mmCIF file of C-alpha atoms and ligand atoms in Angstrom:
data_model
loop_
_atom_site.group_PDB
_atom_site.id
_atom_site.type_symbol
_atom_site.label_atom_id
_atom_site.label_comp_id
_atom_site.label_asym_id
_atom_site.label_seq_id
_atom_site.Cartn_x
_atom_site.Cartn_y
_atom_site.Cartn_z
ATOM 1 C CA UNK A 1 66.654 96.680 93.998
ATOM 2 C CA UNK A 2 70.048 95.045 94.349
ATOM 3 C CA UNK A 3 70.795 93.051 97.530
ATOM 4 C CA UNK A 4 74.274 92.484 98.983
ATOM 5 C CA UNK A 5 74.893 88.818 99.556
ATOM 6 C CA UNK A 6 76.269 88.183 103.708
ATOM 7 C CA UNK A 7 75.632 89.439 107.051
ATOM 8 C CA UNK A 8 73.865 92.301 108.700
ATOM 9 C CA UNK A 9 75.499 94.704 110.770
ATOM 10 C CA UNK A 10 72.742 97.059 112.298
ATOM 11 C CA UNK A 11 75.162 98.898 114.532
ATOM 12 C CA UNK A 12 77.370 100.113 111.509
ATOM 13 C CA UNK A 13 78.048 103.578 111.358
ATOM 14 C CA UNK A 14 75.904 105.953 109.179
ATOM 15 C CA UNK A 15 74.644 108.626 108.466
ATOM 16 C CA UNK A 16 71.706 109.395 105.485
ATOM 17 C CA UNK A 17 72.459 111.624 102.447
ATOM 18 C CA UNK A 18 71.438 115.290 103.196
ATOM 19 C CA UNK A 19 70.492 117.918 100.079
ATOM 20 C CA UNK A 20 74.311 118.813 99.913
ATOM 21 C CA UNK A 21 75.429 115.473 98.862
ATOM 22 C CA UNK A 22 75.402 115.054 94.998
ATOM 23 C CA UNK A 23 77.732 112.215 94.365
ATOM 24 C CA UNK A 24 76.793 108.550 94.983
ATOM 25 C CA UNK A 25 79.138 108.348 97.930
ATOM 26 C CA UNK A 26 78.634 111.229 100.809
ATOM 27 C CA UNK A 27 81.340 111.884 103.488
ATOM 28 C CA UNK A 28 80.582 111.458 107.339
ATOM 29 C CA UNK A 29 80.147 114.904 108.688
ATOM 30 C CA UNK A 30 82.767 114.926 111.558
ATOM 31 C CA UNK A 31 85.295 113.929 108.735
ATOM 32 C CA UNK A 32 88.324 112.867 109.128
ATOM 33 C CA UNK A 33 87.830 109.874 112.131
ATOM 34 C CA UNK A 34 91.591 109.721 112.737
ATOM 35 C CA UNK A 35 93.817 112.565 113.339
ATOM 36 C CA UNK A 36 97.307 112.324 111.768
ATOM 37 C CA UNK A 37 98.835 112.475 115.217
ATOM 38 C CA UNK A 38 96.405 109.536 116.914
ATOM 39 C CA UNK A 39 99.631 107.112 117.818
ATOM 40 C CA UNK A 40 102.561 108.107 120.302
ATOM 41 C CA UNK A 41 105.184 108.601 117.148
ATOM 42 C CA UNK A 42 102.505 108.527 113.581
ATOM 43 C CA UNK A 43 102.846 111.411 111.150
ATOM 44 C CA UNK A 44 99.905 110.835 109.333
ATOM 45 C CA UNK A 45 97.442 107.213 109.641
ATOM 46 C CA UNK A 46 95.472 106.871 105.998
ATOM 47 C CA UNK A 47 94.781 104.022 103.733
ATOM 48 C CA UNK A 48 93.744 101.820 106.244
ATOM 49 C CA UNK A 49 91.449 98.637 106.503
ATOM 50 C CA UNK A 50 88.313 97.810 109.007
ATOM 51 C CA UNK A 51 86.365 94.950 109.928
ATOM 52 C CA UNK A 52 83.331 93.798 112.017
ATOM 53 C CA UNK A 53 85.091 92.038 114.965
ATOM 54 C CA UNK A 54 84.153 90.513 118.722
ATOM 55 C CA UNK A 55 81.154 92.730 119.520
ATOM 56 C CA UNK A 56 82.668 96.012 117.806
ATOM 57 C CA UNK A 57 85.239 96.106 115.253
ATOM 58 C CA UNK A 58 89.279 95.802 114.488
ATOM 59 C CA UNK A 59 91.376 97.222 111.607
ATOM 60 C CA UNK A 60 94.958 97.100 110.681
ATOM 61 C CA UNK A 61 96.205 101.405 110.139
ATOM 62 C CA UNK A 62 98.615 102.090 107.757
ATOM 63 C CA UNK A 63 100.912 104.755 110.124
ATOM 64 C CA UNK A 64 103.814 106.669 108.832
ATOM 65 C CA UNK A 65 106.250 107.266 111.697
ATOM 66 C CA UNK A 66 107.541 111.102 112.332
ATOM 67 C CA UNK A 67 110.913 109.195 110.519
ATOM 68 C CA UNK A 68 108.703 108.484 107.486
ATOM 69 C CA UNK A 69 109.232 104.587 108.401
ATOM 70 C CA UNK A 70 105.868 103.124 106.228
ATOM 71 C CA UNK A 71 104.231 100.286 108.510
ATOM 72 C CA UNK A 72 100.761 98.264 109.751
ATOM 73 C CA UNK A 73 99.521 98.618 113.032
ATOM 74 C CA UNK A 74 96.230 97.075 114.574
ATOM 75 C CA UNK A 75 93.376 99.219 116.304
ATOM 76 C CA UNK A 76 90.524 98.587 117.778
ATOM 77 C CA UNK A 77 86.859 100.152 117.978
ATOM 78 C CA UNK A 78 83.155 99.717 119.709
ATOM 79 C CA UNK A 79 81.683 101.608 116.906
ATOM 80 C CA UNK A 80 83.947 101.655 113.991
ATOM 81 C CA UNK A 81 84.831 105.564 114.687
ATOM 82 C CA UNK A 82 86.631 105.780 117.603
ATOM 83 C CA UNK A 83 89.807 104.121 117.221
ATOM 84 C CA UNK A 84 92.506 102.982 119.473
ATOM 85 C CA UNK A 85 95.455 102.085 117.383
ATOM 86 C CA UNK A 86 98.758 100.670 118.946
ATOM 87 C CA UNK A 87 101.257 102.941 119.468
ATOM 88 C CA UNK A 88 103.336 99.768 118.068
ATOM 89 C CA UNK A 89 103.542 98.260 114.715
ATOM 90 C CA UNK A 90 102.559 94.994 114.328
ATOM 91 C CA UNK A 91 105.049 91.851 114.836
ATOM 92 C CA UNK A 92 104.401 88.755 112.673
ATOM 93 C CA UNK A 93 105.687 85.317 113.322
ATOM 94 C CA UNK A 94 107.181 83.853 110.278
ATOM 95 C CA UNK A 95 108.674 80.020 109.789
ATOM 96 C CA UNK A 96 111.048 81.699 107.430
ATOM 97 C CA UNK A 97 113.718 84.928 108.213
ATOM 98 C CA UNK A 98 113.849 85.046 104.680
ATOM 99 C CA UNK A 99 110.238 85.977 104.251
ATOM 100 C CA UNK A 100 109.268 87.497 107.993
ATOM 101 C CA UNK A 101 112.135 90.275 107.565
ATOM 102 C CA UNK A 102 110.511 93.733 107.912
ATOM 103 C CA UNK A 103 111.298 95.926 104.900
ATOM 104 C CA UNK A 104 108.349 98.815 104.895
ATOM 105 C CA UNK A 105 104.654 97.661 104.613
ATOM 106 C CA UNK A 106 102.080 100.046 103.538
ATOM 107 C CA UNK A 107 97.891 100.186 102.301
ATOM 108 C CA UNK A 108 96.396 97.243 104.362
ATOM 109 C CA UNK A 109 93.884 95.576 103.281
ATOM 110 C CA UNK A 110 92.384 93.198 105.728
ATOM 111 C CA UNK A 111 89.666 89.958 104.424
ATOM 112 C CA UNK A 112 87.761 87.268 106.754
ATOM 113 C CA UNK A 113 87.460 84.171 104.828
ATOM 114 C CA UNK A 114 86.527 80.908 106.384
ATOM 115 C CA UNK A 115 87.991 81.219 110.101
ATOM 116 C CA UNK A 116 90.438 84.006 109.877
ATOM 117 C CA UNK A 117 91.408 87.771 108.819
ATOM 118 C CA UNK A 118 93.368 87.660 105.986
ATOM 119 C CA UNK A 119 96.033 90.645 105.718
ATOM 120 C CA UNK A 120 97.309 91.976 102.515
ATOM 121 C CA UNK A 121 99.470 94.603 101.978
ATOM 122 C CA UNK A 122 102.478 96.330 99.837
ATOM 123 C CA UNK A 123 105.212 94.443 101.349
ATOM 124 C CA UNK A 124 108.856 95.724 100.658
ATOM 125 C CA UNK A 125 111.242 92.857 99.507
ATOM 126 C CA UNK A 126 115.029 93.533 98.894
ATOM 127 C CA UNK A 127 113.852 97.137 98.396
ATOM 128 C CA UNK A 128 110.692 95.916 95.577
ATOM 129 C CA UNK A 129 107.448 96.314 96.162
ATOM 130 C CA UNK A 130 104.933 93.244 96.181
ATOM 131 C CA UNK A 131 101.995 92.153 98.143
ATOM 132 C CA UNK A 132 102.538 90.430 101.451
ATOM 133 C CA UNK A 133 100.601 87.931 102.938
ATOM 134 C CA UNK A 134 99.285 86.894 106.697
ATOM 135 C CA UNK A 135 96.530 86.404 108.984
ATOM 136 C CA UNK A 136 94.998 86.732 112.208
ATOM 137 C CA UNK A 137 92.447 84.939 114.455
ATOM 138 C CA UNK A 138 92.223 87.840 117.113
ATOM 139 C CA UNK A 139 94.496 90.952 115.875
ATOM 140 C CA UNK A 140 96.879 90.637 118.662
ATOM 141 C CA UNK A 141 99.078 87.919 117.092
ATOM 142 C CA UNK A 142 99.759 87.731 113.377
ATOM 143 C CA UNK A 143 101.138 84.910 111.153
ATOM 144 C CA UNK A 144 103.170 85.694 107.793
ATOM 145 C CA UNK A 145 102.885 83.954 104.701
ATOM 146 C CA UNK A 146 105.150 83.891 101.569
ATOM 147 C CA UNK A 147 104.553 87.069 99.437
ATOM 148 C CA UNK A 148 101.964 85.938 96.526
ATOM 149 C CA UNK A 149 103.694 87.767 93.865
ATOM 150 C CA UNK A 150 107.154 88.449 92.061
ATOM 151 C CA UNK A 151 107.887 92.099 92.632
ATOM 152 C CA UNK A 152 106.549 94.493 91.307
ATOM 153 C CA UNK A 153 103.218 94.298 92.539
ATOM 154 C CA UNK A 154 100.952 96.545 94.450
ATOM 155 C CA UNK A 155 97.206 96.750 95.461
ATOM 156 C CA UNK A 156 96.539 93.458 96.465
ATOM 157 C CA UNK A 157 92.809 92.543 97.772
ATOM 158 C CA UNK A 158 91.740 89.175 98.249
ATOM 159 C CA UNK A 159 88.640 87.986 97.629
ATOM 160 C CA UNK A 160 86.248 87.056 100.902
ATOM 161 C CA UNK A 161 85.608 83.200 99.593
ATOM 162 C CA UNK A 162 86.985 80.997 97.221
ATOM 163 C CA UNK A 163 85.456 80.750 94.543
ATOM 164 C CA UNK A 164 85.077 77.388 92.619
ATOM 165 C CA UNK A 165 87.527 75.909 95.364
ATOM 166 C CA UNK A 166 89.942 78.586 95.039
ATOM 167 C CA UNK A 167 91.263 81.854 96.525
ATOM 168 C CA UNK A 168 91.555 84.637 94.496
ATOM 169 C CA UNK A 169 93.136 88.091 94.601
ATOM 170 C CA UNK A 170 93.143 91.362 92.563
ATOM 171 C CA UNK A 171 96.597 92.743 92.266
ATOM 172 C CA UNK A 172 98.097 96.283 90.387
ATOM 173 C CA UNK A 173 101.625 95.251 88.700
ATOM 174 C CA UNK A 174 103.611 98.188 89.018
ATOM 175 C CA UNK A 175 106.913 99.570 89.382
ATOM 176 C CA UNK A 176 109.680 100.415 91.727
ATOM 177 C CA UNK A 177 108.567 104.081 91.508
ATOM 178 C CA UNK A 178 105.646 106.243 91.480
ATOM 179 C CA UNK A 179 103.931 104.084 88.477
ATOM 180 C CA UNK A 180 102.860 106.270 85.702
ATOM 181 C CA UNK A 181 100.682 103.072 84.944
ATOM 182 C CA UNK A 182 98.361 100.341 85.914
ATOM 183 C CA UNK A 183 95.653 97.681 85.541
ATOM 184 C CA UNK A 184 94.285 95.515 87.428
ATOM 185 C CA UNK A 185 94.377 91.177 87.239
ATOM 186 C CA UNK A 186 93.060 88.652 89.292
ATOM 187 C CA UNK A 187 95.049 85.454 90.162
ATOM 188 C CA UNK A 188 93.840 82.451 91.986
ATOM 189 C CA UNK A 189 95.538 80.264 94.471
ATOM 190 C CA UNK A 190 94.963 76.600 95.725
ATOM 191 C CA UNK A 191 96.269 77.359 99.162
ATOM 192 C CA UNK A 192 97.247 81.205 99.404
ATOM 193 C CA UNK A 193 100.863 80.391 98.708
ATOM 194 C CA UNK A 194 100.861 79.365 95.101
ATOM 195 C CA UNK A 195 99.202 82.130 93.296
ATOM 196 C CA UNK A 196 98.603 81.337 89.255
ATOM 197 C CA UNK A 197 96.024 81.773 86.139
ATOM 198 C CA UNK A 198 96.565 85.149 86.122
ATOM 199 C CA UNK A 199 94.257 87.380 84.109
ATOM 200 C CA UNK A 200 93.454 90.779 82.639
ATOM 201 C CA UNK A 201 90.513 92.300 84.728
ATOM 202 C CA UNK A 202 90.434 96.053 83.422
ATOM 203 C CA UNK A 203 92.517 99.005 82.962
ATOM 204 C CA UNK A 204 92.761 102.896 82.482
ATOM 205 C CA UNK A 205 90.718 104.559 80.049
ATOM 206 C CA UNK A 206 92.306 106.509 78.291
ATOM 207 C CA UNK A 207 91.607 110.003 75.686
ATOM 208 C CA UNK A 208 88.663 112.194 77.662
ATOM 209 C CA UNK A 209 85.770 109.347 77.737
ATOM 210 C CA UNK A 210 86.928 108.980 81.766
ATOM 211 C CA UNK A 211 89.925 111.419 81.734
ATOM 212 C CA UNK A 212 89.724 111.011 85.922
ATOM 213 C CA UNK A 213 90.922 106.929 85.924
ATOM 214 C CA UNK A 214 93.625 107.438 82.525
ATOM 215 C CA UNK A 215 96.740 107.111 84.257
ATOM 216 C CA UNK A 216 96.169 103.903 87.196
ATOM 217 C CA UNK A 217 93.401 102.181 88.916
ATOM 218 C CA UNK A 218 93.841 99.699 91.694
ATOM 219 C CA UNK A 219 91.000 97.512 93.710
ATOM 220 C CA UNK A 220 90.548 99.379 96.893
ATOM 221 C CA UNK A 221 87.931 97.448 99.246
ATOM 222 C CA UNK A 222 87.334 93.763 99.402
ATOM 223 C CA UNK A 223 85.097 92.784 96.471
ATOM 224 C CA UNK A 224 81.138 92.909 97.982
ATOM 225 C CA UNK A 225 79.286 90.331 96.872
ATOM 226 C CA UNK A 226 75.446 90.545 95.507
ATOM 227 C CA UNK A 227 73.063 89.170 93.497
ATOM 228 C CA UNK A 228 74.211 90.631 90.264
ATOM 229 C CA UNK A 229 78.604 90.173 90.869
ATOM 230 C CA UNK A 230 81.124 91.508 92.440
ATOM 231 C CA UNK A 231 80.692 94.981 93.660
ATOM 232 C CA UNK A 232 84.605 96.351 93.415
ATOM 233 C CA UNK A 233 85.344 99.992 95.176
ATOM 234 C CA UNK A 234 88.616 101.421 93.469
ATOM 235 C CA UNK A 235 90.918 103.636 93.212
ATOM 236 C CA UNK A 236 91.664 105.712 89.718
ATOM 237 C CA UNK A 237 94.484 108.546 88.550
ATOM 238 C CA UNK A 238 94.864 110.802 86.110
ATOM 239 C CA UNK A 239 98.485 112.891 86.384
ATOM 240 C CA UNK A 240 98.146 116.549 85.965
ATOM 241 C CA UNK A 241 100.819 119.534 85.404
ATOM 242 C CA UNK A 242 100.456 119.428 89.705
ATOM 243 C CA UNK A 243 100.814 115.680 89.988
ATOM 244 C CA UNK A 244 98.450 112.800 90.369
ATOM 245 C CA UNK A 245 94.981 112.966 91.309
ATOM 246 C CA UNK A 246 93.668 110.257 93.110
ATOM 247 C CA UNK A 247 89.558 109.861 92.591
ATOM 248 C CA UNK A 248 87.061 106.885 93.656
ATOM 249 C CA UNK A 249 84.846 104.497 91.208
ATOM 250 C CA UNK A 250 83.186 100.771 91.262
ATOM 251 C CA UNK A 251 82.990 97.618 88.834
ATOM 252 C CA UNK A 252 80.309 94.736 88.776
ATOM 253 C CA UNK A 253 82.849 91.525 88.373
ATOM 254 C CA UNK A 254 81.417 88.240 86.955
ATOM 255 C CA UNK A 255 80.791 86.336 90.509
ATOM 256 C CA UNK A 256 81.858 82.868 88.532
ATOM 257 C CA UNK A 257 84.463 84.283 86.561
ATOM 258 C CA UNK A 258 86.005 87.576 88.050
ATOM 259 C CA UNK A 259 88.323 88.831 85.364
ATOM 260 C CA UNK A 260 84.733 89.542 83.276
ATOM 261 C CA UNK A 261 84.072 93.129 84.044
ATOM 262 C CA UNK A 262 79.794 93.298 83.855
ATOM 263 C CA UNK A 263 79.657 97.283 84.505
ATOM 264 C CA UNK A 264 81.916 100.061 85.620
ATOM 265 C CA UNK A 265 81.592 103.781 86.345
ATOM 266 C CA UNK A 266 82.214 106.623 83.883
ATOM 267 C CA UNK A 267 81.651 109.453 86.163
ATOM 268 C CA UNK A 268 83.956 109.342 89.888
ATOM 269 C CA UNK A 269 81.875 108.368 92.778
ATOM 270 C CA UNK A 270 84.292 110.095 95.382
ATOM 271 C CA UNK A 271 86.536 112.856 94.871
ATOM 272 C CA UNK A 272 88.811 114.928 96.834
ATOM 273 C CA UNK A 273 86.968 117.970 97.398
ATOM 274 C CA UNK A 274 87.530 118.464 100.923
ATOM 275 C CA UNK A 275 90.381 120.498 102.685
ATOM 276 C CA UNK A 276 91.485 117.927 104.014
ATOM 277 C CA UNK A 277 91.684 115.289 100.865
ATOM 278 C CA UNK A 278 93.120 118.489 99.252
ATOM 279 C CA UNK A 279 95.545 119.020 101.280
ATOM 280 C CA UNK A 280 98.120 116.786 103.100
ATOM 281 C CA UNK A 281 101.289 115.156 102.585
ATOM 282 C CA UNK A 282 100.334 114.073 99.523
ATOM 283 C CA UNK A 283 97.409 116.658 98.228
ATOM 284 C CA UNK A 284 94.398 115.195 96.422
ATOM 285 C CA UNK A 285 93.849 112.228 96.980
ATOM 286 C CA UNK A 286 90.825 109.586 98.375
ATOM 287 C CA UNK A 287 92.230 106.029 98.352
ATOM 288 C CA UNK A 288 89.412 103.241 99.365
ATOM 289 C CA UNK A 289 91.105 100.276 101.626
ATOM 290 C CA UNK A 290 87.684 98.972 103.123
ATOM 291 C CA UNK A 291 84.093 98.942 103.523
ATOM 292 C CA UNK A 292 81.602 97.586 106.134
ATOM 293 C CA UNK A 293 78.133 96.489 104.606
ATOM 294 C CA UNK A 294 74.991 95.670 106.184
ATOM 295 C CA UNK A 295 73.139 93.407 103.232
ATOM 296 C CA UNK A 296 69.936 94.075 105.580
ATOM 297 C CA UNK A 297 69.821 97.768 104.394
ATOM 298 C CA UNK A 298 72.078 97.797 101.604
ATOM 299 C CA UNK A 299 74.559 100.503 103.292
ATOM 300 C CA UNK A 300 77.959 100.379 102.885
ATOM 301 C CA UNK A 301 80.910 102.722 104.980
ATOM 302 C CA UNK A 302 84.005 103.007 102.848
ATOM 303 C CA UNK A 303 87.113 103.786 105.087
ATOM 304 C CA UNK A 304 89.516 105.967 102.592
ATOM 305 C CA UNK A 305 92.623 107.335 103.316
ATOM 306 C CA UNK A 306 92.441 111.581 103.166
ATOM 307 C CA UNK A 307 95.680 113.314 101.144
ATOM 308 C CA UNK A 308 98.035 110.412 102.515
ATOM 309 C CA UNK A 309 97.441 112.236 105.971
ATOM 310 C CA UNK A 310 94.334 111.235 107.462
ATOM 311 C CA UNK A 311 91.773 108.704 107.628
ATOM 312 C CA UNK A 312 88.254 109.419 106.219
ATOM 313 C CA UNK A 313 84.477 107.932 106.355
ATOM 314 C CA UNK A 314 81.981 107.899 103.566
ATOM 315 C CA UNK A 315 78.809 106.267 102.623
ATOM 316 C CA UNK A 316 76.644 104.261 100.213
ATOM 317 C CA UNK A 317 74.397 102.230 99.525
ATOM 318 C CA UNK A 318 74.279 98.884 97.290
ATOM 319 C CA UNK A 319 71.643 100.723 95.029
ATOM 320 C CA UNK A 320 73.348 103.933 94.444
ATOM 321 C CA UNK A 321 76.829 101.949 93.643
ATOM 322 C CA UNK A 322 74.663 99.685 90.986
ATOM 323 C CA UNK A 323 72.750 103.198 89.573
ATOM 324 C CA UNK A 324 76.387 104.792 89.273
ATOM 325 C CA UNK A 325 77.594 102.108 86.621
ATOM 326 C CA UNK A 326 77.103 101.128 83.142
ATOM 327 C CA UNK A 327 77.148 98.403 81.505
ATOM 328 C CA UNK A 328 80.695 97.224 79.696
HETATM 329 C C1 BMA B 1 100.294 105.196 95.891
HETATM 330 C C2 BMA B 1 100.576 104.552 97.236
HETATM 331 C C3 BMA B 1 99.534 104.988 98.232
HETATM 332 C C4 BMA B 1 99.339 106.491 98.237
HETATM 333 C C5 BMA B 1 99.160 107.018 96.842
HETATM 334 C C6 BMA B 1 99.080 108.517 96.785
HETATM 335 O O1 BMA B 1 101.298 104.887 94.971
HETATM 336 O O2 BMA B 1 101.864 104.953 97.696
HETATM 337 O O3 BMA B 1 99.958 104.591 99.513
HETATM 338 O O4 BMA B 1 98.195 106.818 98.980
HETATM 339 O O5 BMA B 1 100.227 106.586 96.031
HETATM 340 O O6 BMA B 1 100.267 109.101 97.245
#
């Protein structure tokens, strides 16, 4: 038995496998929990992050506008289902113009660490994609930080303590465009401005060992940690003659040294199977951004954005995750 290493959260939702459910990770059965149209001007509200907050929970939604404007907007819920997202993308106080000037800002990821939530997300600079920086204390006002990275840089999902006195982040170097490629490093900072010692974490496989992750992968959900490492919920792509395919797997980091990959899944743990992960603005894809755990049970709830359209629920456990992987 593997045991998650934090705090219990009873009141998370759930629901148990059923007979139908033959992957590691099942979907909640009133899939999706937010409708495209769930904000006054939103075209679609997707890869999107959640976390246990006050007596219920906050997130930060990534909504695309009915102009196709890409921005981050906070939400808030009693039982991490029903959401009430602003109708108004969020507004971050910045010491420098420079840095606080609004580009487009896409896939949140959101990280408590210490005393705050951490925000991360693909923050457009001069037009180049690279991961933006801020935080929170209460999800109504928001503080932003210098970008960690030197364009172009996507996927970035911080780490929920330091580890031997330092921050540290998983990032996807990319580029400008659609990326027909992509590993994933880890960096570590002193002070979450200065971001250095950047290394090699894993990458695609490639050939027809695990055809489904060949083309990308990039971290999805704040590492978990247990017992055994690192428990890492990610994204992986293949490209097809219809496009890219966007499918779900895990890794067991080192929880010392995180660039040492310990195990990693072969098979997908989440596909798009569904209508609506089929079909969307951007067909065929699931794309993890954040997971509640409850290291009392084991369960986790992965929030996932659905076909870049809608938002999606699924669940796990610590156990299934760990029986889904093999060893590196
Ligand atoms: C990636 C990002 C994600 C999106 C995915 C699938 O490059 O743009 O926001 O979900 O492509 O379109």
């Amino acid at each position: 038995m593997s045991k998650i290493v934090g705090k219990a959260l009873p009141d998370m939702p759930w629901q148990d496998k059923d007979e139908n459910d033959k992957l590691p990770v099942w979907r909640y059965k009133a899939n999706p929990i937010i409708d495209r149209f769930a904000t006054r001007n939103s075209n679609s509200i997707f890869n999107s992050a959640v976390v246990p907050f006050e007596d219920g929970y906050a997130g930060i939604f990534r909504c695309d506008s009915r102009s196709i404007s890409m921005d981050i907007f906070a939400g808030f819920s009693k039982d991490g289902i029903h959401w009430d997202i602003s109708d108004d993308p969020i507004v971050f106080h910045c010491d420098d113009e420079e840095i606080g000037k609004r580009d487009y800002r896409y896939d949140p990821r959101v990280c408590f660490i210490e005393d705050r939530y951490y925000i991360t997300w693909c923050n457009g600079y001069h037009g180049y994609p690279t991961i933006g920086v801020g935080y929170t204390f209460d999800f109504k006002t928001f503080y932003q930080l210098e970008n960690a990275f030197l364009p172009f840089n996507r996927n970035g999902v911080l780490f929920p303590r330091k580890i031997n006195g330092n921050y540290y982040m998983l990032s996807r170097p990319s580029d400008n465009g659609h990326t027909p490629f992509g590993d994933i490093f880890v960096s570590e900072s002193p002070d979450m401005k200065h971001w250095g010692v950047h290394r090699y974490v894993m990458g695609t496989i490639k050939g027809d060992e695990s055809a489904w992750q060949s083309t990308k992968i990039g971290a999805g959900c704040i590492p978990i940690e247990t017992e055994e490492g690192w428990l890492v919920i990610y994204h992986g792509v293949i490209n097809t003659c219809n496009g890219f395919v966007y499918r779900m797997g895990c890794a067991l980091l080192d929880l010392e040294q995180p660039w040492k990959v310990l195990k990693r899944t072969k098979n997908y743990i989440l596909a798009p199977h569904e209508i609506y992960e089929c079909m969307g603005d951007v067909p065929n894809v699931v794309f993890p951004c954040a997971a509640l755990t409850d290291a009392e049970t084991g369960r986790i709830a992965i929030y996932y954005g659905c076909a870049d359209t809608v938002t999606g629920l699924a669940f796990t456990t610590v156990n299934e995750l760990m029986e889904s992987m093999e060893s590196m």
